[in-house]
mmCIF file of C-alpha atoms in Angstrom:
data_model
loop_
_atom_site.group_PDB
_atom_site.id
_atom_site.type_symbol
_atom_site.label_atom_id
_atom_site.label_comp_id
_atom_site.label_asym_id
_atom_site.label_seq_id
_atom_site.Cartn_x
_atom_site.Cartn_y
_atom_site.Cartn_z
ATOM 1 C CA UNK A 1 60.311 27.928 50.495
ATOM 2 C CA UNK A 2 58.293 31.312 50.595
ATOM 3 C CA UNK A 3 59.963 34.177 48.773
ATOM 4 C CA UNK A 4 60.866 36.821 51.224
ATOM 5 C CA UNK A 5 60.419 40.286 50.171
ATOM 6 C CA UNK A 6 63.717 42.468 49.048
ATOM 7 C CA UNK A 7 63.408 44.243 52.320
ATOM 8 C CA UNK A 8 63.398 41.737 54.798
ATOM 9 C CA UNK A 9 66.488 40.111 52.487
ATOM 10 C CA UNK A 10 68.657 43.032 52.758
ATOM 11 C CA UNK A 11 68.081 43.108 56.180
ATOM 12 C CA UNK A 12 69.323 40.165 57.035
ATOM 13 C CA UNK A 13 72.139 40.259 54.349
ATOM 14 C CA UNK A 14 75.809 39.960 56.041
ATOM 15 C CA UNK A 15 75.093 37.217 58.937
ATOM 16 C CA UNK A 16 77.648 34.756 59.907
ATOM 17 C CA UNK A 17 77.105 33.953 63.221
ATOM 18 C CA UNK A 18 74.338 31.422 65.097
ATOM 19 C CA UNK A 19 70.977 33.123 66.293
ATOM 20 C CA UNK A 20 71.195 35.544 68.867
ATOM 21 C CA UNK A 21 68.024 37.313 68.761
ATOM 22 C CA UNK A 22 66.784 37.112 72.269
ATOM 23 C CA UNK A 23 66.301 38.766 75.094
ATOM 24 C CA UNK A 24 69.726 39.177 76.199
ATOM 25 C CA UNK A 25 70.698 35.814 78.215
ATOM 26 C CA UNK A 26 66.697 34.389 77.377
ATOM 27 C CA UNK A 27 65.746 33.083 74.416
ATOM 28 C CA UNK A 28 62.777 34.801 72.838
ATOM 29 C CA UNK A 29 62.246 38.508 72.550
ATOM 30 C CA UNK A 30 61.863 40.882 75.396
ATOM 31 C CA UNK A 31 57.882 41.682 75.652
ATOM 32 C CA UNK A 32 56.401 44.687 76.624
ATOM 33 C CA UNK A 33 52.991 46.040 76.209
ATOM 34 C CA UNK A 34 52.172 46.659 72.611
ATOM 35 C CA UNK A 35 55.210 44.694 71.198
ATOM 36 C CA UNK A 36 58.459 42.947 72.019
ATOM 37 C CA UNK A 37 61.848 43.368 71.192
ATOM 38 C CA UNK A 38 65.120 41.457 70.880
ATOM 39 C CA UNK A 39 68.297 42.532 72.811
ATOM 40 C CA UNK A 40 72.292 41.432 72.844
ATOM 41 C CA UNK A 41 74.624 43.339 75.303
ATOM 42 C CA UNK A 42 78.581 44.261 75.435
ATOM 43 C CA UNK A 43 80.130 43.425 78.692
ATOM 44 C CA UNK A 44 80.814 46.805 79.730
ATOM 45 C CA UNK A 45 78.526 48.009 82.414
ATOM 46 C CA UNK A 46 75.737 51.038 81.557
ATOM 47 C CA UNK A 47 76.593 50.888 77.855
ATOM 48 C CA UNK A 48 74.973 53.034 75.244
ATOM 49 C CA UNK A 49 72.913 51.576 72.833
ATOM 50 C CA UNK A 50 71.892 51.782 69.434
ATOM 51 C CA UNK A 51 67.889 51.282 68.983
ATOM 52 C CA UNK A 52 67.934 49.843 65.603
ATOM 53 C CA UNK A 53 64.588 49.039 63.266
ATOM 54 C CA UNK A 54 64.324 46.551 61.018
ATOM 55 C CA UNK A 55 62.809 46.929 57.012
ATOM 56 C CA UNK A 56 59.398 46.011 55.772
ATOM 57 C CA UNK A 57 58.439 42.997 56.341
ATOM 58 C CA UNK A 58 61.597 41.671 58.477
ATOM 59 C CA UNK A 59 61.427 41.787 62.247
ATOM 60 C CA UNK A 60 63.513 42.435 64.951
ATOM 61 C CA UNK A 61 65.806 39.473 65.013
ATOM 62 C CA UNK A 62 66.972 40.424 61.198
ATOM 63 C CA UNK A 63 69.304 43.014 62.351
ATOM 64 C CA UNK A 64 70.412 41.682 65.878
ATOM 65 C CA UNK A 65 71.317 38.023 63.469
ATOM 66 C CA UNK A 66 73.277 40.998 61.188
ATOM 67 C CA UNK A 67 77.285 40.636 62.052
ATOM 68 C CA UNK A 68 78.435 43.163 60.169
ATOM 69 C CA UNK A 69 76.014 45.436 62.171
ATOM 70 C CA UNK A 70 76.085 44.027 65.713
ATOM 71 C CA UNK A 71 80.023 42.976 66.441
ATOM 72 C CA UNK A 72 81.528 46.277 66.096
ATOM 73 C CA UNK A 73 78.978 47.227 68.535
ATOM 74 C CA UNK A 74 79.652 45.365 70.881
ATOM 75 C CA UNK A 75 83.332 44.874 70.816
ATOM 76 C CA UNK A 76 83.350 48.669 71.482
ATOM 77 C CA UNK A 77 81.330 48.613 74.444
ATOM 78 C CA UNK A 78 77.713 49.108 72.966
ATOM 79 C CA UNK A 79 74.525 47.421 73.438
ATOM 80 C CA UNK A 80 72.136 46.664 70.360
ATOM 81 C CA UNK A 81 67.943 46.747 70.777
ATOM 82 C CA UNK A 82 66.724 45.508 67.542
ATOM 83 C CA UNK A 83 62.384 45.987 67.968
ATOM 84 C CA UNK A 84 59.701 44.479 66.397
ATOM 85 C CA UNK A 85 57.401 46.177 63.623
ATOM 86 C CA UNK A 86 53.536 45.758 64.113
ATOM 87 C CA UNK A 87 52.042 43.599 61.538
ATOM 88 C CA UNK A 88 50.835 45.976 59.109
ATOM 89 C CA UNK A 89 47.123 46.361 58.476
ATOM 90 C CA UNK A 90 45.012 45.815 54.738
ATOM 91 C CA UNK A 91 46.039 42.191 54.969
ATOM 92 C CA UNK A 92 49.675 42.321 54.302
ATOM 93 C CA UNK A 93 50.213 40.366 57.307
ATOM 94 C CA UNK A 94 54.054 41.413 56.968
ATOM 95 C CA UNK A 95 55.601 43.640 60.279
ATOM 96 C CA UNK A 96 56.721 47.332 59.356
ATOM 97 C CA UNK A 97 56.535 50.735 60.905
ATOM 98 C CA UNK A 98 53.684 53.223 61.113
ATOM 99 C CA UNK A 99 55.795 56.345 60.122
ATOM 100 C CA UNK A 100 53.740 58.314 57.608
ATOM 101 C CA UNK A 101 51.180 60.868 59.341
ATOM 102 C CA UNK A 102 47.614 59.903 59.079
ATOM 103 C CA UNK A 103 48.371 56.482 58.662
ATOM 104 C CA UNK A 104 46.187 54.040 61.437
ATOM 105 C CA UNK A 105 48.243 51.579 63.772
ATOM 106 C CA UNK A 106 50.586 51.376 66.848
ATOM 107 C CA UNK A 107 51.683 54.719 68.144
ATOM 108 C CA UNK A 108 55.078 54.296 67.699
ATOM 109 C CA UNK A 109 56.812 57.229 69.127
ATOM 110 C CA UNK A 110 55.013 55.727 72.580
ATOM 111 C CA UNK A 111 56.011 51.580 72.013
ATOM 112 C CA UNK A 112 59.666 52.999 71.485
ATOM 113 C CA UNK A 113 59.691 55.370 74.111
ATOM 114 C CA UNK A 114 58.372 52.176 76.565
ATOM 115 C CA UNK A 115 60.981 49.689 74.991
ATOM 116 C CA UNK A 116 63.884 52.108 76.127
ATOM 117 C CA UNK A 117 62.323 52.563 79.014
ATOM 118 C CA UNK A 118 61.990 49.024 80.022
ATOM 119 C CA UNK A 119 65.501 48.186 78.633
ATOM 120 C CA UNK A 120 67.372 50.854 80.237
ATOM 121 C CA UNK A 121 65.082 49.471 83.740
ATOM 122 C CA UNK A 122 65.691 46.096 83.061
ATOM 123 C CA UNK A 123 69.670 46.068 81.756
ATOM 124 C CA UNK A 124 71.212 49.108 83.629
ATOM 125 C CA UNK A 125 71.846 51.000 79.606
ATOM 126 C CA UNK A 126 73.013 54.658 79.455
ATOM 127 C CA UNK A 127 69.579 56.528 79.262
ATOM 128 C CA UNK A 128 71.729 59.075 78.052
ATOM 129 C CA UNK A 129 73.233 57.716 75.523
ATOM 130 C CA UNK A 130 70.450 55.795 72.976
ATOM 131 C CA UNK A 131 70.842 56.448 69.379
ATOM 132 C CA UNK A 132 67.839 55.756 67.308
ATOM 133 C CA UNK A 133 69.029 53.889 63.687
ATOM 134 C CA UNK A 134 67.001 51.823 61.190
ATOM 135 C CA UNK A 135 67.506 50.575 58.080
ATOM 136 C CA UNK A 136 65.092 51.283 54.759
ATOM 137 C CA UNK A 137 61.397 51.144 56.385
ATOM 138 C CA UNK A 138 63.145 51.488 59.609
ATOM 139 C CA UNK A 139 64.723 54.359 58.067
ATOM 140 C CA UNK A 140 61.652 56.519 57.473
ATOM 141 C CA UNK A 141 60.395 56.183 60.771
ATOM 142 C CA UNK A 142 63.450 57.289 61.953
ATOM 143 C CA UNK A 143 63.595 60.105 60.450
ATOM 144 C CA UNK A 144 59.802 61.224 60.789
ATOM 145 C CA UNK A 145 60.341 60.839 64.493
ATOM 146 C CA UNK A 146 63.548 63.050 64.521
ATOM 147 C CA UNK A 147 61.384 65.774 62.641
ATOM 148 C CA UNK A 148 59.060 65.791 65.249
ATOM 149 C CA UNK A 149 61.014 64.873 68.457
ATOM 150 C CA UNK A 150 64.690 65.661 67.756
ATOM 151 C CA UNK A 151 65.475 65.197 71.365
ATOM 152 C CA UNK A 152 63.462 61.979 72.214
ATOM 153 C CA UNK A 153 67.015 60.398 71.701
ATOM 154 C CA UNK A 154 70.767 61.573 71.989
ATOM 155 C CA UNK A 155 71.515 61.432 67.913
ATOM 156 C CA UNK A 156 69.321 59.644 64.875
ATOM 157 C CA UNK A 157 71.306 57.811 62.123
ATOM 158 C CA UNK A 158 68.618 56.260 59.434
ATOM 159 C CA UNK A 159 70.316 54.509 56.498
ATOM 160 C CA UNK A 160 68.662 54.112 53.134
ATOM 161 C CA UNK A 161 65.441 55.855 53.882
ATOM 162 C CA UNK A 162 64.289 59.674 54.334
ATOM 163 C CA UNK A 163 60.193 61.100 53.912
ATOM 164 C CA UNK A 164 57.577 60.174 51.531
ATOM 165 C CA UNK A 165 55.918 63.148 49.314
ATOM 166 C CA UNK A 166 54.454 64.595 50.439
ATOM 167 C CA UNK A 167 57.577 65.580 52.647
ATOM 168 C CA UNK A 168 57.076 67.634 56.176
ATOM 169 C CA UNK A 169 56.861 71.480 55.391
ATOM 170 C CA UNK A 170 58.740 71.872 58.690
ATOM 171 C CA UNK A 171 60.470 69.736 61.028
ATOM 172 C CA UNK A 172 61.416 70.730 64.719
ATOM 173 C CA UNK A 173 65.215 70.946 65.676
ATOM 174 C CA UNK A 174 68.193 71.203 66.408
ATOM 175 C CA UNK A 175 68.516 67.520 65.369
ATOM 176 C CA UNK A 176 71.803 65.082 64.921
ATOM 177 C CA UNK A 177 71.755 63.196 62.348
ATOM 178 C CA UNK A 178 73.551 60.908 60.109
ATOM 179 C CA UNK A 179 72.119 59.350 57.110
ATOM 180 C CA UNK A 180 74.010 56.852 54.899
ATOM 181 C CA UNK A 181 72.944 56.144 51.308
ATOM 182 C CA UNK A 182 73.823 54.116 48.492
ATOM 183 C CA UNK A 183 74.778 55.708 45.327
ATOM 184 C CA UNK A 184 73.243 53.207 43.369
ATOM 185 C CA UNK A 185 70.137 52.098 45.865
ATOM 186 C CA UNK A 186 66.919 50.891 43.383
ATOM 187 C CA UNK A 187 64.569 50.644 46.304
ATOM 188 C CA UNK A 188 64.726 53.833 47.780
ATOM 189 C CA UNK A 189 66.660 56.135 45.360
ATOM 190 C CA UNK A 190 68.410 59.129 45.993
ATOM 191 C CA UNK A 191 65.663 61.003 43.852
ATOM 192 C CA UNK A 192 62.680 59.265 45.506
ATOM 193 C CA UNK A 193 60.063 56.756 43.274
ATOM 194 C CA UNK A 194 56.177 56.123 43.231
ATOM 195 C CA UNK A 195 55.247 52.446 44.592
ATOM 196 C CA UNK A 196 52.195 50.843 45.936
ATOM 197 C CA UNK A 197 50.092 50.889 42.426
ATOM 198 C CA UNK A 198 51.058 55.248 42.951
ATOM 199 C CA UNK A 199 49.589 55.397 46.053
ATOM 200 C CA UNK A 200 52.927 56.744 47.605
ATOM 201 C CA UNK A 201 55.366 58.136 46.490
ATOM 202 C CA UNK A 202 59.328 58.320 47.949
ATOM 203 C CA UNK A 203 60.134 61.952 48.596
ATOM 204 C CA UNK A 204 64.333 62.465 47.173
ATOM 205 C CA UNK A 205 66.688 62.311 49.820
ATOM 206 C CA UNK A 206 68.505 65.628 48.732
ATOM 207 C CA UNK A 207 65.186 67.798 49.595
ATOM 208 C CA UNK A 208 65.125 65.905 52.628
ATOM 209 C CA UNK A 209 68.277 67.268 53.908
ATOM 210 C CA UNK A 210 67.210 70.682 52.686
ATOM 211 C CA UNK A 211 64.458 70.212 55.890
ATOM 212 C CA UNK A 212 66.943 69.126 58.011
ATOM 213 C CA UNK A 213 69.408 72.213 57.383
ATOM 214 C CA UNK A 214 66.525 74.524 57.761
ATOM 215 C CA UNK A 215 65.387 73.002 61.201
ATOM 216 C CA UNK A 216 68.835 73.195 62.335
ATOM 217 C CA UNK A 217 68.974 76.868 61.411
ATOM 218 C CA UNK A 218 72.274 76.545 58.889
ATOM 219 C CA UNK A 219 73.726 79.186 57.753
ATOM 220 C CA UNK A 220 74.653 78.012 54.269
ATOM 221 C CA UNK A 221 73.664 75.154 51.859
ATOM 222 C CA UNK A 222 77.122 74.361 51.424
ATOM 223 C CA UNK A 223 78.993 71.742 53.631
ATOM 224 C CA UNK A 224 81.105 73.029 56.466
ATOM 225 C CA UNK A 225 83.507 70.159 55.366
ATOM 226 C CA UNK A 226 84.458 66.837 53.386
ATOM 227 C CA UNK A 227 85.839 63.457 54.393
ATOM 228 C CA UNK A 228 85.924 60.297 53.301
ATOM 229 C CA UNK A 229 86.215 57.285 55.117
ATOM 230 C CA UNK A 230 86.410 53.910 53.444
ATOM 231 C CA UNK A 231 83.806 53.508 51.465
ATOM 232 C CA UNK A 232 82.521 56.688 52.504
ATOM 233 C CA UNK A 233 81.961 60.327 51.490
ATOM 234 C CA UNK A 234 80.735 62.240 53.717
ATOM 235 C CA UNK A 235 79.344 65.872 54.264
ATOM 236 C CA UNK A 236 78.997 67.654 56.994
ATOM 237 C CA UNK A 237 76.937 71.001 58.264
ATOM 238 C CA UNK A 238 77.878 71.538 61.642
ATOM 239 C CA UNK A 239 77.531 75.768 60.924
ATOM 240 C CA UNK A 240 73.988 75.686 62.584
ATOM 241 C CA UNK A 241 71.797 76.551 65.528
ATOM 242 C CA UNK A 242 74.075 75.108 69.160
ATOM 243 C CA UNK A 243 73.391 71.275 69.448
ATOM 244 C CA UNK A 244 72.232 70.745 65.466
ATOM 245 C CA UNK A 245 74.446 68.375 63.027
ATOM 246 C CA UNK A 246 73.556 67.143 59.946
ATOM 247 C CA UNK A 247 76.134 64.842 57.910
ATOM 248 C CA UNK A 248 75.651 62.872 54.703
ATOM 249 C CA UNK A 249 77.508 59.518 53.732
ATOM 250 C CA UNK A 250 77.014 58.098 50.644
ATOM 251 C CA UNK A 251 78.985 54.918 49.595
ATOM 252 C CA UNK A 252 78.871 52.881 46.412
ATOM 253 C CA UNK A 253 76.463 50.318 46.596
ATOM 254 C CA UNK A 254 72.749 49.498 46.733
ATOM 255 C CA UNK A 255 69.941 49.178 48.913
ATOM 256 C CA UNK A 256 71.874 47.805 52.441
ATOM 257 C CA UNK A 257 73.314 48.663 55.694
ATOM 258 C CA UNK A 258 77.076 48.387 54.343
ATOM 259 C CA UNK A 259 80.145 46.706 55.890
ATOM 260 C CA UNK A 260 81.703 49.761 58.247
ATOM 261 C CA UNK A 261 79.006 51.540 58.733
ATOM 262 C CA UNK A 262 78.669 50.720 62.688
ATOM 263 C CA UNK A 263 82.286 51.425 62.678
ATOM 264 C CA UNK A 264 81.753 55.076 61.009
ATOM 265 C CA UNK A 265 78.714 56.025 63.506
ATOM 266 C CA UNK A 266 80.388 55.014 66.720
ATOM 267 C CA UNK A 267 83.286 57.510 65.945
ATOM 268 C CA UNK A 268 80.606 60.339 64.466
ATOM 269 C CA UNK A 269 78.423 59.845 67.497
ATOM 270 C CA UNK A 270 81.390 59.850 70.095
ATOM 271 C CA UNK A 271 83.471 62.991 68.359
ATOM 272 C CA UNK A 272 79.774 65.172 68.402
ATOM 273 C CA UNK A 273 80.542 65.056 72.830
ATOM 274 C CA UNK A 274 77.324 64.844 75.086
ATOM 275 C CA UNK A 275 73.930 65.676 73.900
#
C-alpha cells in the first residue's frame, strides 16, 4: 500500500459514509475545461455553497468523502463543490494549488471562477451566495486569492493555512474572512516553518492577520469582541472599513478541519447578512 502524504491523510480524516464524490447524481467528477470537480447537493432549491479545496496531494473527492465536513452542510440547506488540484509540476506528480505568485501552472483564480460558473449554470446554486474554504494547501490559496480579489466570492474561510514569506506587503479589501487554526498544528504552525530543503518558508499566521486588519482599514489591533464556541475561541474585528470582517478561531488540536467547524461557519456566514 503506498504511503499517502500527511496532507492528503488529514484531508480525508473523519469519513464514515460510502463514496459520494461525483458529480451530483453521476458518478465521476464534473469536467470543465482545465479541470474537473466533484459536487453533492442539499435538497433545497438555489442553495448556497461552500467551494471547498482539498490539501497537497489529495484531490477533490477527499473532502466531499469528509462527513464531518459535508453533512452539516447539507442538512442545513447547503451545497458542497469540492475541486480538483492540478498535478503539480518538477515531477511530484501529486495534485495541489498554484497559490504562491510567480509560481508556473493553472491560473487558478480563472479554473475557479469557470467551476462556479458552470455549477451555478448547471445546478441552479445561489451565485450570490458561494463561500470559498480550503483546508491546509487549500488554505493558502484561499487566502492569496482573498488578498487579491476579496469580492470574487461572498466570504473566504481557509482553515490551517495563511501566506508563505515572503507574505503580501498589501492585500486589497474589505475582505470576510474566517480562519480556523489549531493550537497545536505541526504542519503549518501558528508561527510559520521553512520546508522544501528551505526553499519556502511558512509566513506566521498572526502577521497574516495583521494584513488582513490593515486591508480592512481597522481601527484598532485589538478585537472588537470574544466568544467561544465549543471547541472554539474566537476573535473578532468587525470595527473596520463597511463590508470588512476578520475573525480568528483557534481550537485545540492539530493540523485538521475539526469536528464543528461547518457548524461554526454556517452561523458566522449567515449572522454577517448579504454581501
Amino acid at each position: 500500500m503506498m504511503i499517502r502524504s500527511v496532507f492528503a491523510v488529514l484531508a480525508l480524516a473523519g469519513s464514515a459514509t460510502a463514496v459520494l464524490a461525483g458529480c451530483a447524481d453521476e458518478t465521476g467528477p464534473c469536467e470543465i475545461a482545465g479541470g474537473s470537480y466533484h459536487i453533492v447537493l442539499p435538497k433545497a432549491e438555489h442553495p448556497p455553497v461552500l467551494v471547498f479545496l482539498h490539501g497537497h496531494g489529495g484531490e477533490g473527492a477527499g473532502p466531499i468523502n469528509n462527513e464531518r465536513l459535508v453533512a452539516p452542510l447539507q442538512a442545513r440547506g447547503w451545497a458542497v463543490i469540492a475541486p480538483d488540484g492540478a498535478i503539480r509540476p518538477a515531477g511530484t506528480g501529486k495534485r495541489s494549488w498554484n497559490f504562491f505568485p510567480g509560481w508556473e501552472g493553472r491560473d487558478e483564480a480563472a479554473f475557479l471562477n469557470a467551476v462556479t460558473e458552470d455549477a451555478v449554470a448547471r445546478f441552479g446554486l445561489d451565485q450570490n451566495r458561494v463561500v470559498l474554504g480550503g483546508f491546509s494547501a487549500g488554505a493558502f490559496m484561499v487566502n492569496y486569492l482573498a488578498c487579491a480579489t476579496p469580492d470574487a466570492y461572498s466570504a473566504y474561510v481557509p482553515v490551517s493555512g495563511g501566506f508563505w514569506r515572503p507574505q503580501p506587503e498589501v492585500c486589497n479589501g474589505p475582505v470576510r474572512l474566517l480562519h480556523t487554526h489549531g493550537w497545536s498544528d505541526p504542519v503549518v504552525p501558528l508561527e510559520g516553518r521553512i520546508l522544501g530543503a528551505d526553499r519556502f518558508q511558512q509566513g506566521d499566521i498572526f502577521a497574516g492577520l495583521e494584513i488582513w486588519r490593515i486591508a480592512n482599514g481597522c481601527l484598532d489591533h485589538k478585537p472588537d469582541s470574544y466568544s467561544l464556541t465549543g471547541p472554539f475561541q474566537r476573535r473578532a474585528w468587525t470595527s473596520c472599513d463597511p463590508g470588512g470582517v476578520i475573525e480568528f478561531a483557534l481550537f485545540p488540536g492539530g493540523h485538521m478541519v475539526p469536528e464543528g467547524w461547518a457548524d461554526m461557519m454556517i452561523d458566522w456566514y449567515e449572522a454577517l447578512g448579504d454581501p
